Tab-separated table of C-alpha atoms and ligand atoms in Angstrom:
chain	number	residue	atom	x	y	z
T	1	MET	CA	96.162	123.316	41.461
T	2	ASN	CA	95.706	126.381	39.196
T	3	VAL	CA	92.767	128.457	40.498
T	4	LEU	CA	91.110	131.328	38.646
T	5	VAL	CA	89.390	133.861	40.981
T	6	THR	CA	87.292	136.350	39.029
T	7	GLY	CA	86.341	139.597	40.774
T	8	GLY	CA	89.268	139.109	43.208
T	9	ALA	CA	89.831	142.843	43.554
T	10	GLY	CA	86.486	143.250	45.265
T	11	PHE	CA	85.407	142.557	48.860
T	12	ILE	CA	84.835	138.786	49.161
T	13	GLY	CA	87.039	137.790	46.226
T	14	SER	CA	90.137	139.526	47.781
T	15	ASN	CA	89.442	137.902	51.202
T	16	PHE	CA	89.220	134.557	49.439
T	17	ILE	CA	92.530	135.119	47.593
T	18	TYR	CA	94.357	135.819	50.920
T	19	TYR	CA	92.621	132.781	52.517
T	20	MET	CA	93.728	130.567	49.730
T	21	LEU	CA	97.314	131.740	49.418
T	22	GLU	CA	97.747	131.150	53.145
T	23	LYS	CA	96.006	127.819	53.384
T	24	TYR	CA	97.371	126.292	50.064
T	25	PRO	CA	100.985	127.583	49.622
T	26	LYS	CA	101.433	125.254	46.625
T	27	TYR	CA	98.431	126.532	44.639
T	28	ARG	CA	98.633	129.090	41.932
T	29	ILE	CA	95.970	131.834	42.157
T	30	VAL	CA	95.075	133.935	39.175
T	31	CYS	CA	92.872	136.957	39.879
T	32	PHE	CA	90.985	138.279	36.792
T	33	ASP	CA	89.170	141.535	37.510
T	34	LEU	CA	87.896	144.474	35.443
T	35	LEU	CA	88.656	146.973	38.237
T	36	THR	CA	85.290	148.608	38.059
T	37	TYR	CA	84.541	151.206	40.775
T	38	ALA	CA	84.286	148.251	43.270
T	39	GLY	CA	87.647	146.754	42.329
T	40	ASN	CA	90.724	148.025	44.078
T	41	LEU	CA	94.340	147.035	43.350
T	42	GLU	CA	95.500	148.470	46.668
T	43	THR	CA	93.578	145.603	48.293
T	44	LEU	CA	95.751	143.186	46.528
T	45	GLU	CA	99.045	144.870	47.232
T	46	GLU	CA	100.307	142.139	49.559
T	47	ALA	CA	99.348	139.377	47.303
T	48	MET	CA	101.273	140.919	44.446
T	49	ASP	CA	104.500	139.949	46.234
T	50	ASN	CA	103.564	136.319	46.310
T	51	PRO	CA	105.207	134.299	43.373
T	52	ASN	CA	102.080	132.066	43.185
T	53	PHE	CA	99.802	135.009	42.496
T	54	ARG	CA	99.056	136.618	39.153
T	55	PHE	CA	96.685	139.542	38.523
T	56	VAL	CA	95.228	140.064	35.072
T	57	LYS	CA	92.810	143.003	34.310
T	58	GLY	CA	89.850	142.130	32.116
T	59	ASP	CA	86.126	141.671	31.538
T	60	ILE	CA	84.545	138.310	32.207
T	61	ALA	CA	81.977	139.210	29.493
T	62	ASN	CA	84.757	139.638	26.921
T	63	ARG	CA	84.928	136.165	25.129
T	64	GLU	CA	88.389	136.870	23.552
T	65	GLU	CA	90.053	137.912	26.759
T	66	ILE	CA	88.639	135.011	28.752
T	67	PHE	CA	89.400	132.349	26.131
T	68	ASN	CA	93.025	133.717	25.692
T	69	LEU	CA	93.492	133.488	29.479
T	70	PHE	CA	92.192	129.953	29.608
T	71	GLU	CA	94.336	128.952	26.687
T	72	GLU	CA	97.341	130.264	28.484
T	73	GLU	CA	96.629	129.097	32.043
T	74	LYS	CA	94.908	125.711	31.964
T	75	PHE	CA	92.928	126.193	35.082
T	76	ASP	CA	91.807	123.338	37.380
T	77	ILE	CA	89.193	125.349	39.328
T	78	VAL	CA	87.279	128.459	38.565
T	79	VAL	CA	85.562	130.510	41.340
T	80	ASN	CA	83.287	133.278	39.891
T	81	PHE	CA	82.948	136.283	42.264
T	82	ALA	CA	82.915	138.879	39.553
T	83	ALA	CA	79.644	140.756	39.581
T	84	GLU	CA	77.812	144.035	39.845
T	85	SER	CA	76.839	143.492	43.503
T	86	HIS	CA	74.947	146.582	44.829
T	87	VAL	CA	71.107	146.522	44.882
T	88	ASP	CA	70.731	150.305	44.871
T	89	ARG	CA	72.901	150.574	41.756
T	90	SER	CA	70.856	147.960	40.042
T	91	ILE	CA	67.690	150.004	40.617
T	92	GLU	CA	69.524	152.911	38.885
T	93	ASN	CA	71.012	150.902	35.980
T	94	PRO	CA	69.885	147.260	35.539
T	95	GLY	CA	71.616	146.723	32.142
T	96	ILE	CA	75.184	146.392	33.429
T	97	PHE	CA	73.929	143.745	35.917
T	98	LEU	CA	72.696	141.500	33.089
T	99	ARG	CA	75.844	141.932	31.178
T	100	THR	CA	78.341	141.142	33.826
T	101	ASN	CA	76.291	138.782	36.083
T	102	VAL	CA	74.498	136.748	33.396
T	103	PHE	CA	76.421	137.061	30.197
T	104	GLY	CA	79.753	137.091	31.899
T	105	THR	CA	78.836	133.767	33.697
T	106	GLN	CA	78.015	132.238	30.284
T	107	VAL	CA	81.369	133.287	28.805
T	108	LEU	CA	83.193	131.819	31.693
T	109	MET	CA	81.344	128.481	31.496
T	110	ASP	CA	81.860	128.323	27.710
T	111	ALA	CA	85.586	128.659	28.284
T	112	CYS	CA	85.425	125.927	31.012
T	113	ARG	CA	83.728	123.621	28.488
T	114	LYS	CA	86.202	124.319	25.799
T	115	TYR	CA	89.347	123.970	27.845
T	116	GLY	CA	88.135	121.494	30.561
T	117	ILE	CA	88.209	122.140	34.305
T	118	LYS	CA	87.734	120.111	37.389
T	119	ARG	CA	85.214	122.562	39.000
T	120	TYR	CA	83.369	125.729	38.179
T	121	HIS	CA	81.959	127.455	41.281
T	122	GLN	CA	79.445	130.132	41.077
T	123	VAL	CA	79.334	132.547	44.057
T	124	SER	CA	75.570	133.406	44.349
T	125	THR	CA	73.516	134.970	46.990
T	126	ASP	CA	70.538	134.267	49.329
T	127	GLU	CA	68.780	137.164	47.670
T	128	VAL	CA	67.699	134.779	44.830
T	129	TYR	CA	65.057	133.457	47.254
T	130	GLY	CA	63.455	136.859	47.631
T	131	ASP	CA	62.471	137.683	51.209
T	132	LEU	CA	60.748	136.236	54.268
T	133	PRO	CA	58.071	137.985	56.427
T	134	LEU	CA	59.193	139.800	59.505
T	135	ASP	CA	56.522	138.137	61.712
T	136	ARG	CA	57.608	134.540	60.909
T	137	PRO	CA	60.957	134.035	62.676
T	138	ASP	CA	60.482	130.214	62.195
T	139	LEU	CA	60.988	130.498	58.404
T	140	PHE	CA	64.404	130.167	56.792
T	141	PHE	CA	65.641	129.763	53.180
T	142	THR	CA	66.625	126.202	52.254
T	143	GLU	CA	68.136	125.055	48.852
T	144	GLU	CA	64.486	124.013	48.043
T	145	SER	CA	62.976	127.470	48.667
T	146	PRO	CA	61.592	128.845	45.315
T	147	ILE	CA	63.602	131.411	43.354
T	148	HIS	CA	61.568	134.588	43.788
T	149	THR	CA	63.617	137.778	43.080
T	150	SER	CA	62.949	141.339	44.094
T	151	SER	CA	65.650	143.604	42.512
T	152	PRO	CA	67.387	143.638	39.165
T	153	TYR	CA	70.490	142.479	41.127
T	154	SER	CA	68.886	139.427	42.541
T	155	ALA	CA	67.102	138.651	39.271
T	156	SER	CA	70.600	138.714	37.490
T	157	LYS	CA	72.037	136.457	40.102
T	158	ALA	CA	69.154	133.991	39.925
T	159	SER	CA	69.363	134.034	36.114
T	160	ALA	CA	73.073	133.114	36.312
T	161	ASP	CA	72.338	130.319	38.773
T	162	LEU	CA	69.770	128.805	36.429
T	163	LEU	CA	72.246	129.033	33.622
T	164	VAL	CA	74.934	127.328	35.719
T	165	LEU	CA	72.544	124.438	36.599
T	166	SER	CA	71.618	124.083	32.865
T	167	TYR	CA	75.315	123.699	31.981
T	168	TYR	CA	75.524	120.872	34.506
T	169	ARG	CA	72.435	119.038	33.207
T	170	THR	CA	73.006	119.741	29.503
T	171	PHE	CA	76.798	119.717	29.108
T	172	LYS	CA	77.825	117.894	32.276
T	173	LEU	CA	79.941	120.819	33.311
T	174	PRO	CA	81.176	120.054	36.872
T	175	VAL	CA	79.580	122.953	38.635
T	176	THR	CA	78.625	123.938	42.249
T	177	ILE	CA	76.781	127.029	43.579
T	178	SER	CA	76.902	128.692	47.056
T	179	ARG	CA	74.122	131.010	48.162
T	180	CYS	CA	75.433	133.044	51.092
T	181	SER	CA	73.847	135.650	53.316
T	182	ASN	CA	75.167	139.235	53.734
T	183	ASN	CA	78.874	139.290	54.393
T	184	TYR	CA	80.885	141.858	56.379
T	185	GLY	CA	84.567	142.282	57.210
T	186	PRO	CA	87.708	143.855	55.889
T	187	TYR	CA	87.818	145.439	52.317
T	188	HIS	CA	83.991	145.906	52.161
T	189	PHE	CA	83.333	148.800	49.800
T	190	PRO	CA	81.717	151.735	51.741
T	191	GLU	CA	78.519	151.776	49.759
T	192	LYS	CA	77.190	148.787	51.630
T	193	LEU	CA	75.438	149.155	55.006
T	194	ILE	CA	78.193	148.258	57.493
T	195	PRO	CA	81.239	150.022	56.033
T	196	LEU	CA	79.013	152.950	55.066
T	197	MET	CA	77.918	153.450	58.614
T	198	ILE	CA	81.379	152.951	60.134
T	199	SER	CA	83.041	155.441	57.690
T	200	ARG	CA	80.287	158.013	58.039
T	201	ALA	CA	80.078	157.686	61.907
T	202	LEU	CA	83.911	158.149	62.107
T	203	ASN	CA	83.377	161.328	60.181
T	204	ASP	CA	80.482	162.445	62.420
T	205	GLN	CA	78.143	162.456	59.240
T	206	PRO	CA	74.364	161.509	59.334
T	207	LEU	CA	73.778	157.780	58.907
T	208	PRO	CA	71.006	157.123	56.203
T	209	VAL	CA	68.878	154.262	57.463
T	210	TYR	CA	66.124	153.232	54.910
T	211	GLY	CA	62.542	153.275	56.078
T	212	LYS	CA	62.222	152.420	59.833
T	213	GLY	CA	65.433	150.269	59.848
T	214	GLU	CA	63.404	147.165	60.728
T	215	ASN	CA	64.575	145.070	57.728
T	216	VAL	CA	66.543	141.992	58.854
T	217	ARG	CA	69.773	140.656	57.276
T	218	ASP	CA	71.659	137.494	58.274
T	219	TRP	CA	75.246	138.657	58.684
T	220	LEU	CA	78.291	136.288	58.103
T	221	TYR	CA	81.903	137.239	58.693
T	222	VAL	CA	83.635	137.116	55.286
T	223	GLU	CA	86.274	134.518	56.392
T	224	ASP	CA	83.522	132.092	57.251
T	225	HIS	CA	82.189	132.427	53.615
T	226	CYS	CA	85.698	131.741	52.328
T	227	SER	CA	85.921	128.550	54.341
T	228	ALA	CA	82.605	127.389	53.049
T	229	ILE	CA	83.671	128.006	49.374
T	230	ASP	CA	86.950	126.181	50.113
T	231	LEU	CA	85.002	123.100	51.300
T	232	ILE	CA	82.521	123.253	48.401
T	233	ILE	CA	85.190	123.427	45.706
T	234	HIS	CA	87.212	120.535	47.259
T	235	LYS	CA	84.499	118.245	48.682
T	236	GLY	CA	81.114	119.506	47.324
T	237	THR	CA	79.040	117.441	45.029
T	238	GLU	CA	78.806	118.378	41.422
T	239	GLY	CA	75.479	119.964	40.440
T	240	GLU	CA	74.594	120.871	43.994
T	241	VAL	CA	73.538	124.161	45.511
T	242	TYR	CA	74.705	124.946	49.169
T	243	ASN	CA	73.223	127.684	51.339
T	244	VAL	CA	75.795	129.516	53.556
T	245	GLY	CA	74.878	131.486	56.705
T	246	GLY	CA	75.491	131.491	60.414
T	247	HIS	CA	72.176	132.500	62.044
T	248	ASN	CA	73.247	136.025	62.954
T	249	GLU	CA	70.062	137.953	62.146
T	250	ARG	CA	69.849	141.599	63.048
T	251	THR	CA	67.588	144.499	62.098
T	252	ASN	CA	69.452	147.280	60.302
T	253	LEU	CA	68.708	149.552	63.241
T	254	GLU	CA	70.394	147.042	65.595
T	255	VAL	CA	73.444	146.921	63.294
T	256	VAL	CA	73.743	150.730	63.165
T	257	LYS	CA	73.258	151.061	66.900
T	258	THR	CA	75.936	148.529	67.616
T	259	ILE	CA	78.375	150.364	65.354
T	260	LEU	CA	77.597	153.746	67.052
T	261	LYS	CA	78.032	152.099	70.494
T	262	GLU	CA	81.320	150.462	69.666
T	263	LEU	CA	82.689	153.799	68.205
T	264	GLY	CA	81.319	155.873	71.205
T	265	LYS	CA	79.163	157.961	68.810
T	266	PRO	CA	75.623	159.246	69.532
T	267	ASP	CA	72.453	157.651	68.249
T	268	SER	CA	71.488	161.167	67.097
T	269	LEU	CA	73.574	160.537	63.905
T	270	ILE	CA	70.865	158.158	62.772
T	271	THR	CA	68.618	159.675	59.990
T	272	PHE	CA	65.678	157.707	58.637
T	273	VAL	CA	65.429	158.290	54.886
T	274	THR	CA	63.079	157.252	52.149
T	275	ASP	CA	62.966	153.411	51.745
T	276	ARG	CA	64.610	151.462	48.912
T	277	PRO	CA	61.982	150.588	46.287
T	278	GLY	CA	61.056	146.876	46.503
T	279	HIS	CA	63.050	146.523	49.759
T	280	ASP	CA	63.380	142.862	50.866
T	281	LEU	CA	62.164	142.448	54.457
T	282	ARG	CA	64.157	139.645	55.889
T	283	TYR	CA	66.762	137.215	54.857
T	284	ALA	CA	67.582	134.097	56.927
T	285	ILE	CA	69.571	131.089	55.860
T	286	ASP	CA	69.122	127.510	56.901
T	287	PRO	CA	72.751	126.211	56.567
T	288	SER	CA	72.113	122.660	57.675
T	289	LYS	CA	72.961	121.007	54.290
T	290	ILE	CA	76.514	122.353	54.214
T	291	GLN	CA	76.994	121.648	57.920
T	292	ARG	CA	75.662	118.097	57.549
T	293	GLU	CA	77.254	117.139	54.196
T	294	LEU	CA	80.596	118.978	54.322
T	295	GLY	CA	81.049	119.652	58.118
T	296	TRP	CA	81.159	123.472	57.670
T	297	LYS	CA	80.844	125.548	60.685
T	298	PRO	CA	81.027	129.369	61.017
T	299	GLN	CA	83.664	130.489	63.542
T	300	VAL	CA	82.774	134.118	64.105
T	301	LYS	CA	79.621	135.351	65.976
T	302	PHE	CA	78.240	138.762	64.979
T	303	ASP	CA	79.288	140.595	68.185
T	304	GLU	CA	82.879	139.484	67.718
T	305	GLY	CA	83.010	139.968	63.942
T	306	ILE	CA	81.548	143.513	64.087
T	307	ARG	CA	84.251	144.444	66.648
T	308	MET	CA	87.057	143.018	64.405
T	309	THR	CA	85.577	144.827	61.415
T	310	ILE	CA	85.401	148.180	63.182
T	311	LYS	CA	88.961	147.630	64.355
T	312	TRP	CA	90.041	146.961	60.741
T	313	TYR	CA	88.423	150.193	59.499
T	314	LEU	CA	90.019	152.177	62.228
T	315	GLN	CA	93.483	150.706	61.456
T	316	ASN	CA	93.024	150.976	57.669
T	317	SER	CA	91.433	154.406	57.265
T	318	LYS	CA	93.761	155.229	54.313
T	319	TRP	CA	92.093	152.325	52.337
T	320	TRP	CA	88.552	153.676	52.657
T	321	GLN	CA	89.485	157.394	52.755
T	322	ASN	CA	91.032	157.003	49.260
T	323	ILE	CA	87.623	155.457	48.120
T	324	ILE	CA	85.406	158.073	49.637
T	325	ASN	CA	87.603	160.958	48.449
T	326	GLY	CA	87.385	159.729	44.836
T	327	GLU	CA	84.439	159.289	42.446
T	328	TYR	CA	82.464	157.984	45.393
T	329	SER	CA	81.501	161.462	46.632
T	330	SER	CA	79.452	162.148	43.496
T	331	TYR	CA	77.980	158.607	43.836
T	332	TYR	CA	76.746	159.509	47.480
T	333	GLU	CA	75.302	162.805	46.267
T	334	LYS	CA	73.446	161.006	43.413
T	335	MET	CA	72.114	158.171	45.496
T	336	TYR	CA	71.237	159.984	48.681
T	337	GLY	CA	70.702	163.666	47.562
T	338	ASN	CA	67.116	162.947	46.594
T	339	ARG	CA	66.186	160.690	49.524
T	340	GLN	CA	63.804	162.505	51.720
T	341	VAL	CA	64.755	162.691	55.472
T	342	ILE	CA	61.789	161.106	57.313
T	343	ALA	CA	63.174	161.441	60.853
T	344	GLY	CA	66.440	162.005	62.599
B	1	NAD	P1	82.224	143.645	44.982
B	1	NAD	O1	81.286	144.611	44.221
B	1	NAD	O2	82.948	144.109	46.282
B	1	NAD	O3	83.336	143.082	43.980
B	1	NAD	C1	82.990	142.656	42.677
B	1	NAD	C2	84.272	142.518	41.856
B	1	NAD	O4	84.023	142.193	40.634
B	1	NAD	C3	85.013	143.897	41.688
B	1	NAD	O5	86.463	143.761	42.089
B	1	NAD	C4	84.842	144.268	40.338
B	1	NAD	O6	85.939	145.129	39.758
B	1	NAD	C5	84.706	143.025	39.647
B	1	NAD	N1	83.932	143.054	38.386
B	1	NAD	C6	82.786	143.604	38.129
B	1	NAD	N2	82.478	143.455	36.898
B	1	NAD	C7	83.458	142.636	36.288
B	1	NAD	C8	83.590	142.123	34.983
B	1	NAD	N3	82.662	142.334	34.042
B	1	NAD	N4	84.645	141.393	34.678
B	1	NAD	C9	85.641	141.140	35.692
B	1	NAD	N5	85.478	141.656	36.892
B	1	NAD	C10	84.425	142.428	37.248
B	1	NAD	O7	81.337	142.351	45.360
B	1	NAD	P2	81.422	141.318	46.560
B	1	NAD	O8	80.573	141.964	47.687
B	1	NAD	O9	82.829	140.990	46.841
B	1	NAD	O10	80.624	140.089	45.978
B	1	NAD	C11	81.325	139.114	45.308
B	1	NAD	C12	80.313	138.022	44.858
B	1	NAD	O11	79.635	137.483	46.029
B	1	NAD	C13	79.217	138.645	43.905
B	1	NAD	O12	79.003	137.646	42.970
B	1	NAD	C14	78.060	138.674	44.855
B	1	NAD	O13	76.855	138.554	44.112
B	1	NAD	C15	78.218	137.613	45.841
B	1	NAD	N6	77.766	137.790	47.144
B	1	NAD	C16	77.889	138.919	47.887
B	1	NAD	C17	77.459	139.029	49.207
B	1	NAD	C18	77.757	140.275	50.031
B	1	NAD	O14	77.270	140.390	51.163
B	1	NAD	N7	78.632	141.198	49.541
B	1	NAD	C19	76.700	137.971	49.732
B	1	NAD	C20	76.432	136.815	48.971
B	1	NAD	C21	76.969	136.781	47.725
B	2	TYD	P1	73.226	146.433	51.640
B	2	TYD	O1	74.509	146.565	52.417
B	2	TYD	O2	73.037	147.305	50.446
B	2	TYD	O3	73.005	144.857	51.320
B	2	TYD	P2	71.682	144.163	50.696
B	2	TYD	O4	70.660	145.115	50.143
B	2	TYD	O5	72.265	143.324	49.614
B	2	TYD	O6	71.147	143.294	51.790
B	2	TYD	O7	72.044	146.822	52.603
B	2	TYD	C1	71.812	146.076	53.783
B	2	TYD	C2	70.542	146.550	54.489
B	2	TYD	O8	70.763	147.886	54.901
B	2	TYD	C3	69.329	146.629	53.521
B	2	TYD	O9	68.216	146.226	54.186
B	2	TYD	C4	69.314	148.041	53.052
B	2	TYD	C5	69.907	148.801	54.306
B	2	TYD	N1	70.555	149.983	54.071
B	2	TYD	C6	70.202	151.236	54.633
B	2	TYD	O10	69.347	151.292	55.500
B	2	TYD	N2	70.984	152.375	54.350
B	2	TYD	C7	71.988	152.448	53.487
B	2	TYD	O11	72.490	153.495	53.210
B	2	TYD	C8	72.275	151.224	52.842
B	2	TYD	C9	73.397	151.144	51.794
B	2	TYD	C10	71.595	150.003	53.112
């Protein structure tokens, strides 16, 4: 099998590449990534030594680059992780989200149509369903929940999903979609909640919690997401959407306090700052379809996963220190400099 992994220099894509290289030693894996601020070749250093791995730098929205790559490689499976992925950045600059997440998806699928593939898999998100109320813990997102987006990020991901389903219906392209809840684990870029809080707590810096910290996210250890995608691309039914999540709901404040406790740092580092505009209240996935139809089961509970993640950040401080010492410091100043401190 020749597998194209787009966005493989980012958080989940890189974890997926390592997962696949280990599980399928006979597969060829080609990573295509633009190396935006979120892409990091250091992350793929170990994979570079594997003769079954190839890295190509490029833009999924560049038709010529993509078509040339498909002409050369004759892929069997395409897994599209490439995206602009941060909600806060989408509030600052929506345009790039449409270009990469929507137009890029179209270019990839056009190449799949022209050159032929066995499966195109779109890595989507539970954020396409919008949010659930905090006072209804009985409600969960199913694959039938209406698309109801809140941020330019989630709107771009939902648009791409609709386009993917249209290519299935109209052109019979063999597609699948996974909609996963929030991931955490190794190689997570420190602009997202968990790695941001770990890296700042380790430096004894204030931890910016939006609003009252009562928003709920449903956390999944990244390897469990990789195993779900593995099952879907090999056994999933064409044209189907699969929700992926492990019932690990936590408020943001619970997550931050757990991190502080594990690191032996004081709660006084917590600073409540101005809320994110349009901030989704609660995400919660009903994963019964993928469990029932494909036998998927998450292996890692949150308490264990957060400990493994913290350990990884402690053992790999060079990886994230290199990031926060670079362009990132001006990003932090721009995004958080104007946020009013409410308490803390
Ligand atoms: P990430 O931001 O860490 O990585 C994205 C990667 O895509 C980077 O390596 C970047 O360089 C690359 N990229 C960006 N624009 C590109 C372009 N035009 N052409 C080629 N490469 C480009 O993101 P992530 O957290 O690993 O998310 C991966 C995918 O999973 C995204 O599609 C995201 O929507 C989805 N997802 C993420 C989560 C989560 O919790 N992080 C949850 C569910 C779904
Ligand atoms: P994030 O990691 O950006 O993921 P998403 O918005 O896609 O769920 O944020 C997770 C939650 O943490 C979300 O409710 C926003 C909140 N948050 C903070 O409170 N402070 C922060 O500095 C960040 C980045 C996020």
